[in-house]
CSV table of C-alpha atoms and ligand atoms in Angstrom, one decimal:
chain,number,residue,atom,x,y,z
A,59,UNK,CA,73.3,91.0,113.2
A,60,UNK,CA,76.2,89.2,111.6
A,61,UNK,CA,79.2,91.4,111.2
A,62,UNK,CA,80.7,91.4,107.7
A,63,UNK,CA,84.5,91.3,107.8
A,64,UNK,CA,85.2,93.2,104.6
A,65,UNK,CA,88.7,93.0,103.2
A,66,UNK,CA,88.8,96.2,101.1
A,67,UNK,CA,89.2,98.7,104.0
A,68,UNK,CA,91.8,96.5,105.6
A,69,UNK,CA,93.8,96.3,102.3
A,70,UNK,CA,93.5,100.0,101.9
A,71,UNK,CA,94.8,100.6,105.5
A,72,UNK,CA,97.6,98.1,104.9
A,73,UNK,CA,98.7,99.8,101.7
A,74,UNK,CA,98.7,103.1,103.5
A,75,UNK,CA,101.1,101.6,106.1
A,76,UNK,CA,103.4,100.2,103.4
A,77,UNK,CA,103.4,103.5,101.4
A,78,UNK,CA,104.2,105.4,104.7
A,79,UNK,CA,107.1,103.1,105.4
A,80,UNK,CA,108.5,103.1,101.9
A,81,UNK,CA,108.4,106.9,101.8
A,82,UNK,CA,109.9,107.3,105.3
A,83,UNK,CA,112.8,105.0,104.3
A,84,UNK,CA,113.3,106.6,100.9
A,85,UNK,CA,113.1,103.2,99.5
A,86,UNK,CA,112.1,101.8,96.0
A,87,UNK,CA,111.4,98.1,96.6
A,88,UNK,CA,111.2,96.0,93.5
A,89,UNK,CA,109.3,92.9,92.5
A,90,UNK,CA,109.6,90.6,89.6
A,91,UNK,CA,106.5,88.7,88.6
A,92,UNK,CA,107.4,85.7,86.4
A,93,UNK,CA,104.5,84.4,84.3
A,94,UNK,CA,104.7,81.4,82.0
A,95,UNK,CA,102.2,81.1,79.2
A,96,UNK,CA,98.9,82.8,78.9
A,97,UNK,CA,96.5,81.8,81.7
A,98,UNK,CA,93.7,84.4,81.5
A,99,UNK,CA,93.0,84.3,85.3
A,100,UNK,CA,96.8,84.7,86.0
A,101,UNK,CA,96.9,87.7,83.7
A,102,UNK,CA,94.1,89.4,85.7
A,103,UNK,CA,95.9,88.7,89.0
A,104,UNK,CA,99.2,89.9,87.7
A,105,UNK,CA,97.8,93.2,86.4
A,106,UNK,CA,96.2,93.8,89.7
A,107,UNK,CA,99.5,93.2,91.5
A,108,UNK,CA,101.4,95.6,89.2
A,109,UNK,CA,98.8,98.3,89.7
A,110,UNK,CA,98.7,98.0,93.5
A,111,UNK,CA,102.5,98.0,93.7
A,112,UNK,CA,102.6,101.3,91.9
A,113,UNK,CA,100.2,102.8,94.5
A,114,UNK,CA,102.6,102.1,97.4
A,115,UNK,CA,105.9,103.0,95.7
A,116,UNK,CA,106.9,99.5,94.7
A,117,UNK,CA,108.3,98.9,91.2
A,118,UNK,CA,106.8,95.6,89.9
A,119,UNK,CA,107.9,94.2,86.6
A,120,UNK,CA,106.3,91.4,84.6
A,121,UNK,CA,108.6,88.9,83.0
A,122,UNK,CA,106.5,87.0,80.6
A,123,UNK,CA,107.9,83.7,79.4
A,124,UNK,CA,106.8,81.3,76.6
A,125,UNK,CA,104.6,78.4,77.5
A,126,UNK,CA,107.1,76.1,75.8
A,127,UNK,CA,109.9,76.9,78.2
A,128,UNK,CA,111.6,73.9,79.8
A,129,UNK,CA,112.0,73.4,83.5
A,130,UNK,CA,115.8,74.0,83.3
A,131,UNK,CA,115.4,77.2,81.2
A,132,UNK,CA,112.9,78.5,83.8
A,133,UNK,CA,115.3,77.7,86.6
A,134,UNK,CA,118.0,79.6,84.8
A,135,UNK,CA,115.7,82.6,84.2
A,136,UNK,CA,114.7,82.7,87.9
A,137,UNK,CA,118.3,82.7,88.9
A,138,UNK,CA,119.2,85.6,86.6
A,139,UNK,CA,116.0,87.7,87.2
A,140,UNK,CA,116.1,87.4,91.0
A,141,UNK,CA,119.6,89.1,91.0
A,142,UNK,CA,117.9,92.4,89.9
A,143,UNK,CA,115.0,92.5,92.3
A,144,UNK,CA,114.2,92.6,96.0
A,145,UNK,CA,111.5,90.0,95.6
A,146,UNK,CA,110.4,87.5,93.0
A,147,UNK,CA,107.3,85.4,92.5
A,148,UNK,CA,106.5,82.8,89.9
A,149,UNK,CA,102.8,83.1,89.2
A,150,UNK,CA,101.0,79.8,89.6
A,151,UNK,CA,99.7,77.6,88.0
A,152,UNK,CA,102.5,76.7,85.7
A,153,UNK,CA,102.0,74.7,82.5
A,154,UNK,CA,101.5,71.0,83.1
A,155,UNK,CA,104.9,70.0,81.9
A,156,UNK,CA,106.6,71.9,84.7
A,157,UNK,CA,106.4,70.6,88.3
A,158,UNK,CA,105.7,73.6,90.6
A,159,UNK,CA,107.5,72.2,93.6
A,160,UNK,CA,110.6,71.7,91.5
A,161,UNK,CA,110.5,75.3,90.5
A,162,UNK,CA,109.8,76.7,94.0
A,163,UNK,CA,112.9,75.0,95.3
A,164,UNK,CA,114.9,77.4,93.0
A,165,UNK,CA,113.5,80.7,94.2
A,166,UNK,CA,116.2,82.3,96.5
A,167,UNK,CA,114.6,82.2,100.0
A,168,UNK,CA,115.6,85.7,100.8
A,169,UNK,CA,113.6,87.0,97.8
A,170,UNK,CA,110.7,84.5,98.1
A,171,UNK,CA,108.0,87.1,98.9
A,172,UNK,CA,105.3,84.4,98.3
A,173,UNK,CA,106.7,82.6,101.3
A,174,UNK,CA,106.5,79.3,99.4
A,175,UNK,CA,110.0,77.9,99.8
A,176,UNK,CA,110.8,75.2,102.3
A,177,UNK,CA,113.1,77.7,104.1
A,178,UNK,CA,110.4,80.3,104.7
A,179,UNK,CA,107.9,77.7,105.8
A,180,UNK,CA,110.5,76.2,108.1
A,181,UNK,CA,111.3,79.6,109.6
A,182,UNK,CA,107.6,80.1,110.4
A,183,UNK,CA,107.5,76.7,112.0
A,184,UNK,CA,110.5,77.7,114.2
A,185,UNK,CA,108.7,80.9,115.2
A,186,UNK,CA,111.3,83.1,113.5
A,187,UNK,CA,109.3,84.0,110.4
A,188,UNK,CA,110.6,85.9,107.4
A,189,UNK,CA,108.1,85.8,104.5
A,190,UNK,CA,104.7,84.4,105.3
A,191,UNK,CA,102.4,83.4,102.5
A,192,UNK,CA,100.0,86.2,101.5
A,193,UNK,CA,96.7,84.5,102.2
A,194,UNK,CA,97.5,83.4,105.8
A,195,UNK,CA,99.2,86.7,106.7
A,196,UNK,CA,96.3,88.6,105.1
A,197,UNK,CA,93.8,86.7,107.2
A,198,UNK,CA,95.8,87.5,110.3
A,199,UNK,CA,95.8,91.3,109.4
A,200,UNK,CA,92.1,91.2,108.6
A,201,UNK,CA,91.1,89.6,111.9
A,202,UNK,CA,93.2,92.0,114.0
A,203,UNK,CA,91.9,95.1,112.1
A,204,UNK,CA,88.5,94.2,113.3
A,205,UNK,CA,89.8,93.7,116.8
A,206,UNK,CA,89.5,89.9,116.8
A,207,UNK,CA,92.3,88.5,119.0
A,208,UNK,CA,93.5,84.9,118.5
A,209,UNK,CA,95.1,84.4,121.9
A,210,UNK,CA,93.6,81.3,123.6
A,211,UNK,CA,90.9,80.9,120.9
A,212,UNK,CA,90.0,77.6,119.4
A,213,UNK,CA,90.7,78.0,115.7
A,214,UNK,CA,89.7,75.2,113.3
A,215,UNK,CA,91.4,75.3,109.9
A,216,UNK,CA,89.8,73.2,107.2
A,217,UNK,CA,92.3,72.3,104.5
A,218,UNK,CA,96.0,71.6,104.6
A,219,UNK,CA,97.4,73.0,101.4
A,220,UNK,CA,101.0,74.3,101.3
A,221,UNK,CA,99.8,77.8,100.4
A,222,UNK,CA,97.0,78.3,102.9
A,223,UNK,CA,96.0,75.6,105.5
A,224,UNK,CA,99.5,74.5,106.6
A,225,UNK,CA,101.1,78.0,107.0
A,226,UNK,CA,97.9,79.3,108.5
A,227,UNK,CA,97.8,76.6,111.2
A,228,UNK,CA,101.5,77.3,112.0
A,229,UNK,CA,101.0,81.1,112.0
A,230,UNK,CA,98.1,81.3,114.4
A,231,UNK,CA,99.5,78.6,116.8
A,232,UNK,CA,103.0,80.2,117.4
A,233,UNK,CA,103.9,82.1,120.5
A,234,UNK,CA,103.5,85.6,119.0
A,235,UNK,CA,101.5,88.4,120.7
A,236,UNK,CA,99.1,88.3,117.8
A,237,UNK,CA,98.8,84.5,117.5
A,238,UNK,CA,98.7,82.0,120.4
A,239,UNK,CA,95.6,80.2,119.3
A,240,UNK,CA,94.8,76.5,119.8
A,241,UNK,CA,94.6,75.0,116.4
A,242,UNK,CA,92.8,72.0,115.0
A,243,UNK,CA,93.5,71.2,111.4
A,244,UNK,CA,90.9,69.2,109.5
A,245,UNK,CA,91.1,67.8,106.0
A,246,UNK,CA,89.6,65.3,103.6
A,247,UNK,CA,90.4,62.3,105.8
A,248,UNK,CA,89.2,63.8,109.1
A,249,UNK,CA,86.5,62.0,110.9
A,250,UNK,CA,83.7,63.9,112.7
A,251,UNK,CA,84.5,67.4,111.5
A,252,UNK,CA,81.2,68.5,113.0
A,253,UNK,CA,82.5,67.5,116.5
A,254,UNK,CA,85.7,69.6,116.0
A,255,UNK,CA,83.6,72.5,114.9
A,256,UNK,CA,81.5,72.5,118.0
A,257,UNK,CA,84.3,74.0,120.1
A,258,UNK,CA,85.5,76.4,117.4
A,259,UNK,CA,85.6,80.1,118.1
A,260,UNK,CA,87.1,80.8,114.6
A,261,UNK,CA,86.7,78.6,111.6
A,262,UNK,CA,88.9,79.1,108.5
A,263,UNK,CA,87.6,77.3,105.5
A,264,UNK,CA,90.2,76.7,102.7
A,265,UNK,CA,89.1,73.4,101.2
A,266,UNK,CA,88.5,74.7,97.6
A,267,UNK,CA,85.0,73.1,97.4
A,268,UNK,CA,82.0,75.3,96.7
A,269,UNK,CA,79.6,75.7,99.6
A,270,UNK,CA,81.4,73.1,101.7
A,271,UNK,CA,80.5,74.6,105.1
A,272,UNK,CA,76.8,74.1,105.7
A,273,UNK,CA,74.5,76.0,108.1
A,274,UNK,CA,74.0,73.0,110.3
A,275,UNK,CA,77.8,72.9,111.0
A,276,UNK,CA,78.0,76.4,112.5
A,277,UNK,CA,76.8,78.2,115.7
A,278,UNK,CA,75.9,81.8,116.4
A,279,UNK,CA,79.1,82.6,118.3
A,280,UNK,CA,81.4,81.6,115.5
A,281,UNK,CA,83.6,83.8,113.4
A,282,UNK,CA,84.0,82.3,109.8
A,283,UNK,CA,86.7,83.1,107.3
A,284,UNK,CA,86.0,81.9,103.8
A,285,UNK,CA,89.1,81.5,101.6
A,286,UNK,CA,87.2,79.8,98.7
A,287,UNK,CA,86.6,81.4,95.4
A,288,UNK,CA,84.2,79.7,92.9
A,289,UNK,CA,81.6,80.7,90.3
A,290,UNK,CA,78.0,79.8,91.2
A,291,UNK,CA,75.2,78.7,88.8
A,292,UNK,CA,74.3,82.3,88.1
A,293,UNK,CA,77.9,83.2,87.1
A,294,UNK,CA,78.5,85.0,90.4
A,295,UNK,CA,81.5,84.6,92.7
A,296,UNK,CA,80.9,82.5,95.8
A,297,UNK,CA,83.0,80.8,98.4
A,298,UNK,CA,83.6,77.5,100.3
A,299,UNK,CA,80.8,78.6,102.7
A,300,UNK,CA,77.1,78.2,101.9
A,301,UNK,CA,75.5,81.6,101.7
A,302,UNK,CA,72.9,80.8,104.4
A,303,UNK,CA,75.7,80.5,107.0
A,304,UNK,CA,75.8,84.3,106.9
A,305,UNK,CA,72.5,84.5,108.7
A,306,UNK,CA,73.7,82.4,111.7
A,307,UNK,CA,77.2,83.3,112.7
A,308,UNK,CA,78.7,86.2,114.6
A,309,UNK,CA,81.0,87.4,111.9
A,310,UNK,CA,82.0,86.3,108.4
A,311,UNK,CA,84.3,87.3,105.5
A,312,UNK,CA,82.2,87.8,102.4
A,313,UNK,CA,83.0,86.3,99.0
A,314,UNK,CA,83.9,88.3,97.0
A,315,UNK,CA,85.4,91.2,99.0
A,316,UNK,CA,86.7,89.4,102.1
A,317,UNK,CA,90.0,87.5,102.0
A,318,UNK,CA,90.6,88.2,98.3
A,319,UNK,CA,91.4,91.9,98.5
A,320,UNK,CA,93.9,91.2,101.3
A,321,UNK,CA,96.3,88.9,99.3
A,322,UNK,CA,97.7,91.5,97.0
A,323,UNK,CA,98.3,94.1,99.8
A,324,UNK,CA,100.0,91.4,101.9
A,325,UNK,CA,102.3,90.4,99.0
A,326,UNK,CA,103.4,94.0,98.8
A,327,UNK,CA,104.0,94.0,102.6
A,328,UNK,CA,106.4,91.2,101.9
A,329,UNK,CA,108.2,93.1,99.2
A,330,UNK,CA,108.6,96.0,101.6
A,331,UNK,CA,110.1,93.5,104.1
A,332,UNK,CA,112.4,92.1,101.5
A,333,UNK,CA,113.9,95.5,100.7
A,334,UNK,CA,114.2,96.7,104.3
A,335,UNK,CA,115.6,93.4,105.6
A,336,UNK,CA,118.2,93.4,102.8
A,337,UNK,CA,119.2,96.9,103.7
A,338,UNK,CA,119.3,96.1,107.4
A,339,UNK,CA,116.7,98.8,108.2
A,340,UNK,CA,114.7,96.1,110.0
A,341,UNK,CA,116.0,92.9,111.5
A,342,UNK,CA,112.9,90.6,111.8
A,343,UNK,CA,109.4,90.2,110.4
A,344,UNK,CA,107.8,89.5,113.8
A,345,UNK,CA,108.3,93.0,115.1
A,346,UNK,CA,107.2,94.6,111.9
A,347,UNK,CA,104.0,92.5,111.9
A,348,UNK,CA,103.4,93.7,115.4
A,349,UNK,CA,103.8,97.4,114.4
A,350,UNK,CA,101.6,96.9,111.4
A,351,UNK,CA,98.8,95.3,113.4
A,352,UNK,CA,98.9,98.2,115.9
A,353,UNK,CA,98.5,100.6,113.0
A,354,UNK,CA,95.6,98.6,111.5
A,355,UNK,CA,93.8,98.6,114.8
A,356,UNK,CA,94.1,102.3,115.1
A,357,UNK,CA,92.9,102.8,111.5
A,358,UNK,CA,89.8,100.8,112.3
A,359,UNK,CA,89.1,102.7,115.5
A,360,UNK,CA,89.4,106.0,113.7
A,361,UNK,CA,87.2,104.9,110.9
A,362,UNK,CA,84.5,103.7,113.3
A,363,UNK,CA,84.2,107.1,115.0
B,219,LIG,N1,98.3,81.9,91.9
B,219,LIG,C1,97.2,82.0,92.7
B,219,LIG,N2,97.6,82.6,93.9
B,219,LIG,C2,98.9,82.8,93.8
B,219,LIG,C3,99.9,83.3,94.8
B,219,LIG,O1,99.6,83.7,95.9
B,219,LIG,N3,101.2,83.3,94.3
B,219,LIG,C4,101.5,82.9,93.1
B,219,LIG,N4,102.8,83.0,92.8
B,219,LIG,N5,100.7,82.4,92.2
B,219,LIG,C5,99.4,82.3,92.6
């Protein structure tokens, strides 16, 4: 039987860990969410983030800006808003007239809880991480909750985006007790992806193409993580992985209900980090991730009994 790696119980356990820590430290971490214009999907995500923040004792505030704002005005807003909060995110996508990279450059790196700035990506590459993007870190938490170790495993990452593929490949390949995988990164110009997949223990698909991973590309011992989110012909949510793959592999994250629920909880983990790092209560993200993973493992063991 294929194991379904559901994200909801992991997100619940992660939020419990954050709430415990926030309470123990008597903290009130704060998050500013900057949204430009009225993208309906962004509004749903943002509401979700604000509600979840409240559950763990984090104060999240939405700063809603006009669609017509200029790049320079947005940069000025980010500079001013970030002074009042532990963490700040700029909800993407931005309107077409504003270049996202040009904006990300102006987020103060010590408040960049999305982990999108060059400094935070660079810190991860140098094995001294601070804020790691929510999707890669959420996948790491999810795998460890279910007792899936990465050490020595062959991990094939499909996709090389700045938000998922690239930080994920870095994250799982570093010399951390909870990483240490051998990583192959495939992308749109890779030849013979099927050959790379033959040796994979874990396949993480983040290509953004509906049903890209086909049954013939997988084997029964594989663990598959599906990062995609699309709407199928019947109006239902579906992923980058064809549904039939589920019958073949050892374990898989469902869509919906797999990686998705992890991302908000992991963002809140970063907001907790931002507050506690700023206060000097903790000194590095690596040891906090280690502690959190130990907690998640125990939660799963307790739940299984
Ligand atoms: N839009 C979709 N996902 C994300 C995310 O993780 N962070 C931000 N800032 N915007 C997004």
